[in-house]
Amino acid sequence: MNPKGNRIINILILIALIIIVSSPTMLAGAIIYSAVNSKDLWVFIIMVVIGIIWTIFIMWLFRWVYQKKKLRKNEPAV
């Protein structure tokens, strides 16, 4: 299967996807840093909730793109 479209655009899309996929991990690092250096518990709780919501959104987004492009045909359950 050959890639379709402009090679430079595909590389830029790949770099953007790498950053987007890594963002929940970066957010988790920020949460850990703030938990160690912050005395305010509410800031920590709000950051954890935002991190969970962001991670769920990224998972949903990739599932939606995966199903929209039909990269894999539905296989019957065995």
C-alpha positions as MATLAB code, in Angstrom:
seq = 'MNPKGNRIINILILIALIIIVSSPTMLAGAIIYSAVNSKDLWVFIIMVVIGIIWTIFIMWLFRWVYQKKKLRKNEPAV';
ca = [
       0.000    0.000    0.000;
       1.601    3.247   -1.168;
       1.005    6.463    0.764;
      -1.256    8.954   -0.953;
      -0.810   12.715   -1.135;
       2.116   15.040   -0.734;
       5.102   13.549    1.101;
       5.920   16.794    2.967;
       2.312   17.182    4.151;
       2.309   13.555    5.339;
       5.515   14.170    7.321;
       4.034   17.311    8.923;
       0.856   15.391    9.800;
       2.983   12.638   11.367;
       4.912   15.167   13.475;
       1.648   16.793   14.610;
       0.195   13.395   15.527;
       3.311   12.519   17.527;
       2.955   15.754   19.522;
      -0.795   15.239   20.050;
      -0.333   11.631   21.167;
       2.462   12.670   23.552;
       0.421   15.499   25.081;
      -1.324   13.346   27.750;
       2.114   12.215   28.951;
       3.368   15.805   28.988;
       0.266   16.842   30.935;
       0.876   14.016   33.415;
       4.411   15.334   33.917;
       3.045   18.805   34.603;
       0.565   17.345   37.086;
       3.318   15.485   38.927;
       5.474   18.633   39.007;
       2.621   20.718   40.403;
       1.775   18.053   42.973;
       5.311   18.199   44.312;
       5.704   21.986   44.213;
       2.186   23.243   44.936;
       0.488   23.517   48.274;
      -2.967   24.046   46.792;
      -4.839   20.744   46.547;
      -7.598   22.135   44.319;
      -5.138   23.066   41.570;
      -3.861   19.499   41.620;
      -7.381   18.024   41.505;
      -8.427   20.292   38.628;
      -5.289   19.400   36.663;
      -5.933   15.688   37.166;
      -9.516   16.044   35.919;
      -8.374   18.069   32.903;
      -5.709   15.438   32.206;
      -8.243   12.622   32.300;
     -10.649   14.495   30.025;
      -7.850   15.369   27.577;
      -6.620   11.751   27.445;
     -10.143   10.444   26.823;
     -10.612   13.044   24.073;
      -7.369   12.028   22.346;
      -8.362    8.343   22.539;
     -11.801    9.117   21.095;
     -10.275   11.255   18.337;
      -7.918    8.514   17.173;
     -10.665    5.895   17.339;
     -12.919    8.156   15.253;
     -10.205    8.773   12.632;
      -9.353    5.063   12.562;
     -12.987    4.112   11.934;
     -13.585    6.960    9.470;
     -10.671    5.995    7.262;
     -11.526    2.288    7.547;
      -7.870    1.425    7.808;
      -8.837   -2.052    8.835;
     -11.842   -3.923    7.568;
     -14.244   -5.272   10.148;
     -13.460   -8.884   10.831;
     -16.162  -11.257   12.004;
     -15.885  -12.356   15.605;
     -14.756  -15.923   16.081;
];
